[in-house]
C-alpha positions as a Markdown table, in Angstrom:
| # | Residue | x | y | z |
|---|---|---|---|---|
| 1 | Unk | 176.1 | -31.1 | 42.7 |
| 2 | Unk | 177.0 | -33.5 | 39.3 |
| 3 | Unk | 178.0 | -32.3 | 36.9 |
| 4 | Unk | 175.7 | -33.1 | 33.8 |
| 5 | Unk | 176.2 | -32.1 | 30.3 |
| 6 | Unk | 174.6 | -31.0 | 27.1 |
| 7 | Unk | 175.5 | -31.5 | 24.1 |
| 8 | Unk | 173.5 | -30.5 | 20.7 |
| 9 | Unk | 174.5 | -31.0 | 17.0 |
| 10 | Unk | 172.9 | -28.0 | 15.6 |
| 11 | Unk | 171.6 | -28.1 | 12.4 |
| 12 | Unk | 172.2 | -32.0 | 11.2 |
| 13 | Unk | 174.0 | -31.1 | 8.6 |
| 14 | Unk | 173.7 | -32.9 | 4.6 |
| 15 | Unk | 170.4 | -33.6 | 5.5 |
| 16 | Unk | 166.8 | -31.9 | 3.5 |
| 17 | Unk | 165.5 | -29.9 | 5.8 |
| 18 | Unk | 166.4 | -28.5 | 9.4 |
| 19 | Unk | 166.7 | -30.6 | 12.4 |
| 20 | Unk | 169.2 | -30.6 | 15.4 |
| 21 | Unk | 170.1 | -33.6 | 18.1 |
| 22 | Unk | 170.5 | -33.2 | 21.6 |
| 23 | Unk | 172.9 | -35.8 | 23.9 |
| 24 | Unk | 172.7 | -35.7 | 27.5 |
| 25 | Unk | 175.4 | -37.3 | 29.4 |
| 26 | Unk | 175.5 | -38.3 | 33.4 |
| 27 | Unk | 178.4 | -37.1 | 35.8 |
| 28 | Unk | 180.7 | -40.1 | 34.3 |
| 29 | Unk | 180.3 | -38.8 | 30.8 |
| 30 | Unk | 178.1 | -41.2 | 30.2 |
| 31 | Unk | 175.0 | -41.1 | 27.3 |
| 32 | Unk | 171.9 | -41.2 | 29.5 |
| 33 | Unk | 170.1 | -39.5 | 26.4 |
| 34 | Unk | 169.6 | -39.0 | 22.6 |
| 35 | Unk | 167.2 | -37.5 | 20.7 |
| 36 | Unk | 166.5 | -36.5 | 17.1 |
| 37 | Unk | 164.7 | -33.3 | 16.7 |
| 38 | Unk | 162.4 | -32.4 | 13.9 |
| 39 | Unk | 162.3 | -28.3 | 14.9 |
| 40 | Unk | 161.1 | -26.5 | 12.4 |
| 41 | Unk | 157.2 | -27.0 | 12.0 |
| 42 | Unk | 155.2 | -28.3 | 9.5 |
| 43 | Unk | 151.8 | -26.0 | 7.8 |
| 44 | Unk | 150.9 | -27.8 | 4.8 |
| 45 | Unk | 147.5 | -30.3 | 6.5 |
| 46 | Unk | 146.4 | -26.9 | 7.9 |
| 47 | Unk | 146.9 | -24.0 | 4.4 |
| 48 | Unk | 145.9 | -26.5 | 2.4 |
| 49 | Unk | 142.3 | -26.7 | 3.5 |
| 50 | Unk | 140.3 | -24.7 | 1.1 |
| 51 | Unk | 142.1 | -25.1 | -1.6 |
| 52 | Unk | 140.8 | -26.6 | -5.3 |
| 53 | Unk | 141.2 | -30.8 | -5.4 |
| 54 | Unk | 142.7 | -30.2 | -9.2 |
| 55 | Unk | 145.2 | -27.5 | -7.7 |
| 56 | Unk | 146.9 | -30.0 | -4.4 |
| 57 | Unk | 148.8 | -32.4 | -7.1 |
| 58 | Unk | 150.6 | -29.0 | -7.8 |
| 59 | Unk | 150.5 | -27.1 | -4.5 |
| 60 | Unk | 151.6 | -29.9 | -2.9 |
| 61 | Unk | 155.0 | -30.5 | -4.1 |
| 62 | Unk | 156.4 | -27.0 | -2.4 |
| 63 | Unk | 157.2 | -29.9 | 0.0 |
| 64 | Unk | 159.9 | -30.4 | -1.1 |
| 65 | Unk | 162.5 | -29.2 | -4.2 |
| 66 | Unk | 163.9 | -32.5 | -3.4 |
| 67 | Unk | 161.5 | -35.5 | -4.3 |
| 68 | Unk | 158.2 | -32.6 | -5.1 |
| 69 | Unk | 157.1 | -35.6 | -7.6 |
| 70 | Unk | 156.6 | -37.9 | -4.8 |
| 71 | Unk | 153.9 | -35.6 | -3.3 |
| 72 | Unk | 152.8 | -34.4 | -6.9 |
| 73 | Unk | 151.6 | -38.6 | -7.6 |
| 74 | Unk | 150.6 | -39.3 | -4.3 |
| 75 | Unk | 148.2 | -36.6 | -3.9 |
| 76 | Unk | 147.2 | -37.2 | -7.7 |
| 77 | Unk | 146.8 | -41.2 | -6.8 |
| 78 | Unk | 143.8 | -39.2 | -3.7 |
| 79 | Unk | 142.4 | -37.3 | -6.1 |
| 80 | Unk | 142.4 | -39.7 | -9.0 |
| 81 | Unk | 139.6 | -41.3 | -6.4 |
| 82 | Unk | 137.8 | -38.1 | -5.7 |
| 83 | Unk | 137.2 | -38.1 | -9.1 |
| 84 | Unk | 135.9 | -41.7 | -9.2 |
| 85 | Unk | 138.8 | -42.8 | -10.9 |
| 86 | Unk | 139.9 | -46.8 | -9.7 |
| 87 | Unk | 141.8 | -47.6 | -13.0 |
| 88 | Unk | 143.4 | -45.2 | -15.3 |
| 89 | Unk | 144.1 | -45.3 | -19.1 |
| 90 | Unk | 147.3 | -47.7 | -20.2 |
| 91 | Unk | 149.4 | -44.0 | -21.4 |
| 92 | Unk | 148.6 | -42.6 | -18.3 |
| 93 | Unk | 149.3 | -45.3 | -15.8 |
| 94 | Unk | 152.5 | -46.2 | -17.9 |
| 95 | Unk | 153.4 | -42.5 | -17.7 |
| 96 | Unk | 153.1 | -41.5 | -14.4 |
| 97 | Unk | 155.2 | -44.4 | -13.1 |
| 98 | Unk | 158.1 | -43.3 | -16.0 |
| 99 | Unk | 158.0 | -40.4 | -14.0 |
| 100 | Unk | 158.3 | -41.6 | -10.1 |
| 101 | Unk | 161.0 | -44.2 | -11.1 |
| 102 | Unk | 163.2 | -41.1 | -12.9 |
| 103 | Unk | 162.2 | -39.1 | -9.5 |
| 104 | Unk | 163.5 | -42.1 | -7.4 |
| 105 | Unk | 166.1 | -43.0 | -9.5 |
| 106 | Unk | 167.7 | -39.4 | -9.6 |
| 107 | Unk | 167.1 | -39.3 | -5.2 |
| 108 | Unk | 169.0 | -42.0 | -4.9 |
| 109 | Unk | 171.9 | -40.5 | -7.0 |
| 110 | Unk | 172.0 | -37.5 | -5.3 |
| 111 | Unk | 171.5 | -39.1 | -1.5 |
| 112 | Unk | 174.0 | -41.8 | -2.2 |
| 113 | Unk | 176.9 | -39.6 | -4.4 |
| 114 | Unk | 176.2 | -35.9 | -2.7 |
| 115 | Unk | 175.6 | -36.6 | 0.4 |
| 116 | Unk | 177.0 | -40.2 | 1.8 |
| 117 | Unk | 179.6 | -40.9 | -0.5 |
| 118 | Unk | 182.2 | -38.4 | 1.3 |
| 119 | Unk | 182.0 | -40.6 | 4.4 |
| 120 | Unk | 182.2 | -43.9 | 2.6 |
| 121 | Unk | 184.8 | -43.3 | 1.0 |
| 122 | Unk | 187.0 | -40.6 | 3.3 |
| 123 | Unk | 185.7 | -41.7 | 6.6 |
| 124 | Unk | 183.4 | -41.2 | 9.4 |
| 125 | Unk | 185.9 | -39.7 | 10.6 |
| 126 | Unk | 187.2 | -37.7 | 7.6 |
| 127 | Unk | 188.2 | -34.3 | 8.7 |
| 128 | Unk | 184.7 | -31.7 | 7.7 |
| 129 | Unk | 186.2 | -30.0 | 4.4 |
| 130 | Unk | 187.1 | -34.0 | 3.1 |
| 131 | Unk | 183.9 | -34.7 | 3.2 |
| 132 | Unk | 181.9 | -33.2 | 0.0 |
| 133 | Unk | 181.0 | -34.0 | -3.6 |
| 134 | Unk | 183.6 | -31.3 | -4.8 |
| 135 | Unk | 186.4 | -33.5 | -2.9 |
| 136 | Unk | 184.4 | -36.5 | -4.2 |
| 137 | Unk | 185.3 | -35.4 | -7.6 |
| 138 | Unk | 188.8 | -34.2 | -7.0 |
| 139 | Unk | 189.6 | -38.0 | -5.4 |
| 140 | Unk | 188.0 | -40.1 | -8.2 |
| 141 | Unk | 186.6 | -37.4 | -11.3 |
| 142 | Unk | 184.8 | -40.2 | -13.5 |
| 143 | Unk | 182.7 | -40.4 | -10.9 |
| 144 | Unk | 182.1 | -37.6 | -9.7 |
| 145 | Unk | 181.5 | -37.3 | -13.2 |
| 146 | Unk | 179.0 | -40.3 | -13.7 |
| 147 | Unk | 177.2 | -39.1 | -10.6 |
| 148 | Unk | 176.3 | -35.6 | -11.9 |
| 149 | Unk | 174.9 | -37.2 | -15.2 |
| 150 | Unk | 173.2 | -39.7 | -14.1 |
| 151 | Unk | 171.0 | -37.5 | -11.8 |
| 152 | Unk | 170.9 | -35.7 | -14.9 |
| 153 | Unk | 169.3 | -38.7 | -16.6 |
| 154 | Unk | 166.6 | -39.2 | -14.1 |
| 155 | Unk | 165.6 | -35.7 | -14.1 |
| 156 | Unk | 165.1 | -35.4 | -18.2 |
| 157 | Unk | 163.1 | -38.3 | -17.7 |
| 158 | Unk | 160.9 | -36.0 | -14.6 |
| 159 | Unk | 160.7 | -33.3 | -17.2 |
| 160 | Unk | 159.5 | -35.6 | -20.3 |
| 161 | Unk | 157.0 | -36.8 | -18.0 |
| 162 | Unk | 155.8 | -33.9 | -16.0 |
| 163 | Unk | 156.8 | -31.2 | -18.1 |
| 164 | Unk | 159.5 | -29.8 | -16.0 |
| 165 | Unk | 162.6 | -31.1 | -14.2 |
| 166 | Unk | 160.9 | -29.8 | -11.0 |
| 167 | Unk | 157.6 | -29.4 | -9.6 |
| 168 | Unk | 156.2 | -30.1 | -12.7 |
| 169 | Unk | 152.3 | -30.5 | -14.0 |
| 170 | Unk | 152.5 | -34.0 | -15.9 |
| 171 | Unk | 149.8 | -35.9 | -13.4 |
| 172 | Unk | 146.3 | -34.8 | -12.9 |
| 173 | Unk | 142.7 | -36.4 | -11.3 |
| 174 | Unk | 142.0 | -38.3 | -13.4 |
| 175 | Unk | 145.6 | -39.5 | -15.3 |
| 176 | Unk | 147.6 | -36.9 | -17.0 |
| 177 | Unk | 148.3 | -34.0 | -19.8 |
| 178 | Unk | 150.7 | -35.6 | -22.1 |
| 179 | Unk | 152.0 | -38.7 | -23.7 |
| 180 | Unk | 155.6 | -38.9 | -24.8 |
| 181 | Unk | 156.3 | -38.1 | -28.0 |
| 182 | Unk | 159.2 | -41.2 | -30.3 |
| 183 | Unk | 162.2 | -37.9 | -29.9 |
| 184 | Unk | 162.9 | -37.9 | -26.7 |
| 185 | Unk | 162.1 | -41.9 | -26.1 |
| 186 | Unk | 164.2 | -42.1 | -28.5 |
| 187 | Unk | 166.8 | -39.5 | -26.9 |
| 188 | Unk | 166.5 | -41.0 | -23.6 |
| 189 | Unk | 166.7 | -44.3 | -24.9 |
| 190 | Unk | 170.4 | -43.8 | -26.6 |
| 191 | Unk | 171.6 | -43.2 | -23.2 |
| 192 | Unk | 169.9 | -45.9 | -20.9 |
| 193 | Unk | 172.2 | -48.4 | -21.2 |
| 194 | Unk | 175.2 | -46.3 | -20.0 |
| 195 | Unk | 172.5 | -45.5 | -16.8 |
| 196 | Unk | 172.4 | -49.4 | -16.6 |
| 197 | Unk | 175.7 | -49.9 | -16.8 |
| 198 | Unk | 176.9 | -46.8 | -14.4 |
| 199 | Unk | 173.4 | -47.9 | -12.2 |
| 200 | Unk | 175.5 | -51.1 | -11.7 |
| 201 | Unk | 178.5 | -50.1 | -10.5 |
| 202 | Unk | 177.5 | -47.5 | -8.5 |
| 203 | Unk | 175.5 | -50.9 | -6.9 |
| 204 | Unk | 178.9 | -52.7 | -6.7 |
| 205 | Unk | 180.7 | -49.4 | -4.4 |
| 206 | Unk | 177.3 | -49.9 | -2.4 |
| 207 | Unk | 177.5 | -53.3 | -1.6 |
| 208 | Unk | 181.4 | -53.4 | -1.2 |
| 209 | Unk | 181.2 | -50.9 | 0.9 |
| 210 | Unk | 178.6 | -52.6 | 3.3 |
| 211 | Unk | 180.2 | -56.6 | 3.3 |
| 212 | Unk | 183.9 | -55.2 | 3.6 |
| 213 | Unk | 182.8 | -53.0 | 6.3 |
| 214 | Unk | 180.7 | -56.0 | 7.8 |
| 215 | Unk | 181.7 | -55.4 | 11.1 |
| 216 | Unk | 180.8 | -52.0 | 11.4 |
| 217 | Unk | 177.7 | -52.5 | 9.6 |
| 218 | Unk | 176.3 | -54.8 | 11.6 |
| 219 | Unk | 176.8 | -53.2 | 14.8 |
| 220 | Unk | 176.4 | -48.5 | 14.0 |
| 221 | Unk | 173.0 | -47.6 | 14.3 |
| 222 | Unk | 171.8 | -51.8 | 14.4 |
| 223 | Unk | 169.0 | -52.9 | 16.1 |
| 224 | Unk | 165.7 | -55.5 | 15.1 |
| 225 | Unk | 162.7 | -53.7 | 14.8 |
| 226 | Unk | 159.4 | -54.2 | 12.4 |
| 227 | Unk | 159.5 | -52.7 | 8.4 |
| 228 | Unk | 156.3 | -51.5 | 6.4 |
| 229 | Unk | 156.2 | -50.8 | 2.0 |
| 230 | Unk | 154.4 | -51.5 | -0.2 |
| 231 | Unk | 154.5 | -54.3 | -2.2 |
| 232 | Unk | 152.6 | -55.9 | -5.5 |
| 233 | Unk | 149.2 | -57.2 | -5.2 |
| 234 | Unk | 149.0 | -61.2 | -5.7 |
| 235 | Unk | 153.0 | -62.1 | -5.9 |
| 236 | Unk | 154.3 | -59.7 | -3.5 |
| 237 | Unk | 156.6 | -57.8 | -5.5 |
| 238 | Unk | 159.0 | -55.1 | -5.1 |
| 239 | Unk | 156.5 | -51.8 | -6.7 |
| 240 | Unk | 157.4 | -48.4 | -5.7 |
| 241 | Unk | 154.0 | -46.6 | -7.7 |
| 242 | Unk | 151.2 | -48.9 | -6.6 |
| 243 | Unk | 150.0 | -51.7 | -4.3 |
| 244 | Unk | 149.5 | -53.0 | -0.8 |
| 245 | Unk | 150.6 | -52.7 | 2.5 |
| 246 | Unk | 152.7 | -55.3 | 4.1 |
| 247 | Unk | 154.4 | -54.4 | 7.5 |
| 248 | Unk | 156.8 | -57.5 | 9.2 |
| 249 | Unk | 158.1 | -58.3 | 12.7 |
| 250 | Unk | 162.1 | -58.5 | 13.6 |
| 251 | Unk | 161.5 | -62.4 | 12.8 |
| 252 | Unk | 159.7 | -62.0 | 9.1 |
| 253 | Unk | 156.8 | -62.5 | 10.0 |
| 254 | Unk | 153.6 | -60.7 | 9.1 |
| 255 | Unk | 152.1 | -58.5 | 11.1 |
| 256 | Unk | 149.9 | -57.5 | 8.6 |
| 257 | Unk | 149.7 | -58.9 | 4.7 |
| 258 | Unk | 148.1 | -57.4 | 1.5 |
| 259 | Unk | 146.2 | -54.4 | 3.3 |
| 260 | Unk | 144.4 | -52.1 | 1.5 |
| 261 | Unk | 146.2 | -48.7 | 1.7 |
| 262 | Unk | 142.8 | -47.3 | 2.4 |
| 263 | Unk | 142.7 | -49.0 | 5.3 |
| 264 | Unk | 145.7 | -47.5 | 6.9 |
| 265 | Unk | 144.3 | -45.2 | 9.7 |
| 266 | Unk | 142.4 | -48.9 | 10.7 |
| 267 | Unk | 146.2 | -50.0 | 11.7 |
| 268 | Unk | 148.7 | -47.0 | 11.8 |
| 269 | Unk | 148.3 | -44.0 | 15.1 |
| 270 | Unk | 150.4 | -41.0 | 15.0 |
| 271 | Unk | 151.7 | -40.1 | 18.3 |
| 272 | Unk | 153.1 | -36.7 | 19.5 |
| 273 | Unk | 155.2 | -36.4 | 21.6 |
| 274 | Unk | 156.2 | -32.5 | 23.1 |
| 275 | Unk | 160.4 | -32.2 | 22.4 |
| 276 | Unk | 159.5 | -32.3 | 18.2 |
| 277 | Unk | 157.3 | -31.2 | 15.5 |
| 278 | Unk | 157.8 | -34.6 | 14.0 |
| 279 | Unk | 154.3 | -37.1 | 15.0 |
| 280 | Unk | 155.7 | -41.1 | 15.7 |
| 281 | Unk | 154.5 | -43.6 | 13.7 |
| 282 | Unk | 153.1 | -47.3 | 15.2 |
| 283 | Unk | 150.8 | -50.2 | 14.4 |
| 284 | Unk | 147.7 | -49.7 | 16.7 |
| 285 | Unk | 147.5 | -54.0 | 17.9 |
| 286 | Unk | 150.7 | -53.4 | 19.5 |
| 287 | Unk | 151.5 | -49.8 | 20.6 |
| 288 | Unk | 153.8 | -47.5 | 20.5 |
| 289 | Unk | 156.2 | -49.1 | 22.5 |
| 290 | Unk | 156.7 | -52.0 | 20.1 |
| 291 | Unk | 154.6 | -51.3 | 17.0 |
| 292 | Unk | 157.2 | -48.6 | 15.7 |
| 293 | Unk | 158.8 | -49.6 | 12.9 |
| 294 | Unk | 160.6 | -48.8 | 9.9 |
| 295 | Unk | 160.6 | -47.7 | 6.0 |
| 296 | Unk | 162.7 | -46.9 | 3.1 |
| 297 | Unk | 165.3 | -48.8 | 0.9 |
| 298 | Unk | 166.2 | -51.4 | 3.0 |
| 299 | Unk | 162.8 | -51.9 | 4.6 |
| 300 | Unk | 161.2 | -52.1 | 0.7 |
| 301 | Unk | 164.3 | -55.1 | 0.5 |
| 302 | Unk | 162.8 | -56.9 | 3.6 |
| 303 | Unk | 159.3 | -57.1 | 2.4 |
| 304 | Unk | 159.2 | -57.7 | -1.3 |
| 305 | Unk | 159.2 | -61.2 | -1.7 |
| 306 | Unk | 161.2 | -60.2 | -5.2 |
| 307 | Unk | 161.4 | -57.3 | -8.2 |
| 308 | Unk | 160.4 | -58.4 | -11.4 |
| 309 | Unk | 163.6 | -57.0 | -12.8 |
| 310 | Unk | 166.4 | -59.2 | -13.6 |
| 311 | Unk | 169.3 | -57.3 | -12.2 |
| 312 | Unk | 167.7 | -56.2 | -9.1 |
| 313 | Unk | 166.0 | -59.6 | -8.5 |
| 314 | Unk | 169.9 | -60.7 | -8.5 |
| 315 | Unk | 170.9 | -58.3 | -6.1 |
| 316 | Unk | 167.8 | -57.7 | -3.6 |
| 317 | Unk | 168.9 | -62.2 | -3.4 |
| 318 | Unk | 172.2 | -61.5 | -2.9 |
| 319 | Unk | 171.5 | -58.5 | 0.1 |
| 320 | Unk | 169.0 | -61.3 | 1.7 |
| 321 | Unk | 171.8 | -64.7 | 1.1 |
| 322 | Unk | 174.5 | -61.8 | 2.6 |
| 323 | Unk | 171.3 | -61.2 | 5.4 |
| 324 | Unk | 170.9 | -64.8 | 6.5 |
| 325 | Unk | 166.6 | -63.2 | 6.8 |
| 326 | Unk | 165.7 | -59.3 | 7.3 |
| 327 | Unk | 168.3 | -57.4 | 7.5 |
| 328 | Unk | 168.1 | -54.3 | 10.5 |
| 329 | Unk | 171.5 | -52.6 | 9.6 |
| 330 | Unk | 171.1 | -49.2 | 9.1 |
| 331 | Unk | 174.1 | -48.9 | 6.9 |
| 332 | Unk | 173.0 | -51.2 | 4.7 |
| 333 | Unk | 170.4 | -49.0 | 3.2 |
| 334 | Unk | 172.9 | -47.9 | 1.1 |
| 335 | Unk | 172.7 | -51.7 | -0.6 |
| 336 | Unk | 169.2 | -51.0 | -0.9 |
| 337 | Unk | 169.4 | -48.4 | -2.2 |
| 338 | Unk | 171.2 | -48.6 | -5.4 |
| 339 | Unk | 169.5 | -52.6 | -5.6 |
| 340 | Unk | 167.0 | -49.8 | -6.3 |
| 341 | Unk | 168.2 | -47.6 | -8.5 |
| 342 | Unk | 169.3 | -50.3 | -10.9 |
| 343 | Unk | 165.3 | -51.5 | -10.8 |
| 344 | Unk | 164.5 | -48.2 | -11.8 |
| 345 | Unk | 166.7 | -48.0 | -15.3 |
| 346 | Unk | 165.4 | -51.4 | -15.8 |
| 347 | Unk | 161.6 | -50.1 | -15.4 |
| 348 | Unk | 162.9 | -46.8 | -17.5 |
| 349 | Unk | 164.2 | -49.4 | -20.6 |
| 350 | Unk | 161.3 | -51.6 | -20.5 |
| 351 | Unk | 159.2 | -48.4 | -20.4 |
| 352 | Unk | 160.7 | -46.6 | -22.6 |
| 353 | Unk | 159.7 | -49.5 | -25.2 |
| 354 | Unk | 156.6 | -49.6 | -24.5 |
| 355 | Unk | 153.9 | -48.1 | -27.4 |
| 356 | Unk | 151.7 | -47.6 | -24.6 |
| 357 | Unk | 153.7 | -44.0 | -23.5 |
| 358 | Unk | 152.8 | -43.0 | -27.2 |
| 359 | Unk | 148.8 | -43.0 | -26.8 |
| 360 | Unk | 146.2 | -40.5 | -26.4 |
| 361 | Unk | 143.8 | -41.7 | -24.3 |
| 362 | Unk | 144.8 | -39.5 | -21.2 |
| 363 | Unk | 142.0 | -39.3 | -18.3 |
| 364 | Unk | 139.4 | -41.3 | -17.2 |
| 365 | Unk | 136.4 | -40.2 | -15.8 |
| 366 | Unk | 134.2 | -41.4 | -12.9 |
| 367 | Unk | 131.2 | -40.9 | -10.6 |
| 368 | Unk | 132.4 | -38.3 | -7.9 |
| 369 | Unk | 133.2 | -39.3 | -4.1 |
| 370 | Unk | 134.3 | -36.9 | -1.1 |
| 371 | Unk | 137.3 | -38.6 | 0.5 |
| 372 | Unk | 141.6 | -39.8 | -1.6 |
| 373 | Unk | 144.1 | -41.4 | -0.6 |
| 374 | Unk | 147.3 | -41.7 | -2.3 |
| 375 | Unk | 149.5 | -44.0 | -1.2 |
| 376 | Unk | 153.2 | -44.4 | -2.8 |
| 377 | Unk | 156.9 | -45.5 | -2.4 |
| 378 | Unk | 158.7 | -42.8 | -2.3 |
| 379 | Unk | 162.5 | -42.4 | -2.5 |
| 380 | Unk | 162.8 | -42.2 | 1.3 |
| 381 | Unk | 159.8 | -44.4 | 2.2 |
| 382 | Unk | 156.3 | -45.3 | 2.2 |
| 383 | Unk | 154.8 | -41.9 | 1.3 |
| 384 | Unk | 150.4 | -41.0 | 2.7 |
| 385 | Unk | 148.1 | -38.6 | 1.4 |
| 386 | Unk | 144.6 | -38.3 | 2.7 |
| 387 | Unk | 142.2 | -35.7 | 1.6 |
| 388 | Unk | 138.5 | -34.8 | 1.5 |
| 389 | Unk | 136.5 | -32.6 | 0.0 |
| 390 | Unk | 133.5 | -31.0 | -0.1 |
| 391 | Unk | 130.5 | -30.3 | -2.7 |
| 392 | Unk | 132.4 | -26.9 | -3.7 |
| 393 | Unk | 136.0 | -29.4 | -4.3 |
| 394 | Unk | 137.7 | -27.4 | -1.8 |
| 395 | Unk | 139.5 | -29.6 | 0.7 |
| 396 | Unk | 138.0 | -29.6 | 4.1 |
| 397 | Unk | 141.3 | -32.1 | 5.6 |
| 398 | Unk | 144.6 | -33.2 | 4.7 |
| 399 | Unk | 146.5 | -35.2 | 6.6 |
| 400 | Unk | 150.1 | -37.0 | 5.6 |
| 401 | Unk | 152.5 | -39.2 | 6.5 |
| 402 | Unk | 155.8 | -39.1 | 4.9 |
| 403 | Unk | 158.3 | -41.5 | 4.7 |
| 404 | Unk | 160.8 | -39.6 | 7.2 |
| 405 | Unk | 158.1 | -39.4 | 9.9 |
| 406 | Unk | 157.4 | -43.4 | 9.3 |
| 407 | Unk | 161.0 | -43.6 | 10.3 |
| 408 | Unk | 161.1 | -41.2 | 13.3 |
| 409 | Unk | 161.4 | -43.3 | 16.2 |
| 410 | Unk | 164.0 | -45.5 | 14.2 |
| 411 | Unk | 166.5 | -42.7 | 13.6 |
| 412 | Unk | 166.2 | -41.8 | 17.3 |
| 413 | Unk | 167.1 | -45.0 | 18.1 |
| 414 | Unk | 170.4 | -45.1 | 15.8 |
| 415 | Unk | 171.2 | -41.5 | 17.2 |
| 416 | Unk | 171.1 | -42.6 | 20.8 |
| 417 | Unk | 172.9 | -45.7 | 19.9 |
| 418 | Unk | 175.8 | -44.6 | 17.9 |
| 419 | Unk | 176.0 | -42.0 | 20.8 |
| 420 | Unk | 176.5 | -44.1 | 23.8 |
| 421 | Unk | 179.5 | -46.2 | 21.4 |
| 422 | Unk | 180.7 | -43.1 | 20.3 |
| 423 | Unk | 180.3 | -40.5 | 22.6 |
| 424 | Unk | 179.9 | -42.0 | 26.3 |
| 425 | Unk | 183.4 | -41.4 | 28.1 |
| 426 | Unk | 184.4 | -38.6 | 26.3 |
| 427 | Unk | 186.0 | -35.6 | 28.0 |
| 428 | Unk | 185.8 | -33.2 | 24.9 |
| 429 | Unk | 183.3 | -32.8 | 21.9 |
| 430 | Unk | 185.6 | -33.5 | 18.5 |
| 431 | Unk | 183.8 | -32.8 | 15.1 |
| 432 | Unk | 184.6 | -36.8 | 14.1 |
| 433 | Unk | 182.6 | -37.9 | 16.8 |
| 434 | Unk | 179.9 | -35.5 | 16.4 |
| 435 | Unk | 179.9 | -36.7 | 12.1 |
| 436 | Unk | 179.3 | -40.7 | 13.6 |
| 437 | Unk | 176.0 | -39.8 | 14.5 |
| 438 | Unk | 174.8 | -37.9 | 11.6 |
| 439 | Unk | 176.1 | -40.4 | 10.3 |
| 440 | Unk | 173.2 | -42.7 | 11.0 |
| 441 | Unk | 170.9 | -39.6 | 10.2 |
| 442 | Unk | 171.6 | -39.2 | 6.9 |
| 443 | Unk | 171.7 | -43.4 | 6.2 |
| 444 | Unk | 168.0 | -43.1 | 6.4 |
| 445 | Unk | 168.3 | -39.9 | 3.8 |
| 446 | Unk | 165.6 | -37.8 | 5.4 |
| 447 | Unk | 164.1 | -35.6 | 4.3 |
| 448 | Unk | 162.8 | -32.8 | 7.6 |
| 449 | Unk | 161.0 | -30.7 | 5.2 |
| 450 | Unk | 158.7 | -33.2 | 3.5 |
| 451 | Unk | 157.9 | -34.1 | 7.4 |
| 452 | Unk | 157.7 | -30.1 | 8.6 |
| 453 | Unk | 157.3 | -26.7 | 7.3 |
| 454 | Unk | 160.7 | -24.4 | 8.2 |
| 455 | Unk | 160.0 | -21.2 | 9.3 |
| 456 | Unk | 163.5 | -20.1 | 9.2 |
| 457 | Unk | 167.6 | -20.9 | 8.7 |
| 458 | Unk | 169.3 | -22.3 | 12.6 |
| 459 | Unk | 172.8 | -21.7 | 13.8 |
| 460 | Unk | 175.1 | -23.4 | 13.2 |
| 461 | Unk | 177.4 | -24.6 | 16.6 |
| 462 | Unk | 177.5 | -27.3 | 19.4 |
| 463 | Unk | 177.7 | -26.2 | 22.8 |
| 464 | Unk | 177.6 | -28.2 | 25.8 |
| 465 | Unk | 176.1 | -26.6 | 28.9 |
| 466 | Unk | 176.1 | -27.5 | 33.0 |
| 467 | Unk | 173.9 | -28.6 | 35.0 |
| 468 | Unk | 173.0 | -24.6 | 35.4 |
| 469 | Unk | 172.9 | -23.7 | 32.1 |
| 470 | Unk | 176.4 | -22.0 | 32.2 |
| 471 | Unk | 178.0 | -22.8 | 29.1 |
| 472 | Unk | 181.2 | -25.2 | 29.5 |
| 473 | Unk | 182.4 | -25.8 | 25.8 |
| 474 | Unk | 181.4 | -24.4 | 22.2 |
| 475 | Unk | 182.5 | -26.1 | 19.2 |
| 476 | Unk | 181.7 | -24.5 | 15.4 |
| 477 | Unk | 179.9 | -26.9 | 13.5 |
| 478 | Unk | 181.2 | -27.5 | 9.5 |
| 479 | Unk | 178.5 | -27.6 | 6.5 |
| 480 | Unk | 180.1 | -31.0 | 5.0 |
């Protein structure tokens, strides 16, 4: 019998949530198949049923401790529709936007510096004990300190708008429950210019990495795909809080454009596969084989016509010029992510100077409805919340398509591409080889707990079995 091998990376490290990778090698040690398995079970779509509509924006934040604001706002936008509000008071809209920009900023900073920077600074094959934020701080104390303080600033924006840094209550159906007092505004304004300077420095790190390692970037988990994101209605500008759906094919031509996101279910289908608890969305008209797409920072850079803040727009144009069109490189997400950090800080500065944030008209009312859809651009990409309620205000239906779910097919393809390049023909596992596969996954900044609901912890080991299920080799995988 020809000997085959199964390599398992379990769990994938330095991501939010739990998942594993299985890599199948044939008798010649060539990669035959590689898959990212999401082994948690998500229960939120079920146990949210029966809850009262006003509870939902608070409850759904428990999906995630890293991006709770995204779920809070997407659910609040859906509940706005259910209470009959299509246009929020200016204070409510701007407070929510300020909250969202703080969220995207802190999440991107956390991912770039704490999760990805160890790979980018020390190399994908560096010893596992080297690849962590503590080594980043040891090697570059100033950079490490900035990473901590930038995230702290984003969290303070969230606290000022949502009431708490994690799992706040600021957004309510029809509006917001607070405005921004002058003292808090002035305290935040005193730091914003420093944050903007640091954000531009971080952008330079990400940009220089991609430009200086172009051969690696162009070959590492890089493949053509469609991309989808919200864009601002009318002019197609980047809009992280609200807009219409735009999907572009591999050449940059529109598949659909300026689509009302309330019609998302007319263009997107969620496929199910036996080996993952996470679904595989695709564009209905293109089918499951050709209709998959990617979302997230790079997808937003590909789909946005421009960015309405000057520093981020200049960076966006530089990325476009470097790419010469659509950019499909997995590692280019880091550059795109830092462009968005600059954009968020520019938007925070703009809003902090807006007197509407001290307004007192916080909540609007309208004619009651029984269905609502909220869509937002979360840090990791497009996020859809869809609810139906009954006459007693209890939820009867809930469907969530989170960013990581949108990217499921793309991540799986990246895993296989990198595995073929770095594992095929190798007779022995090394930790550095396995980390290359994880680097490809990390570039998407996946939030596996958003896409699923964890039931427990997973063992931390890599094992190889033969075709008769005999254990051939075992290696420990460090929590990098």
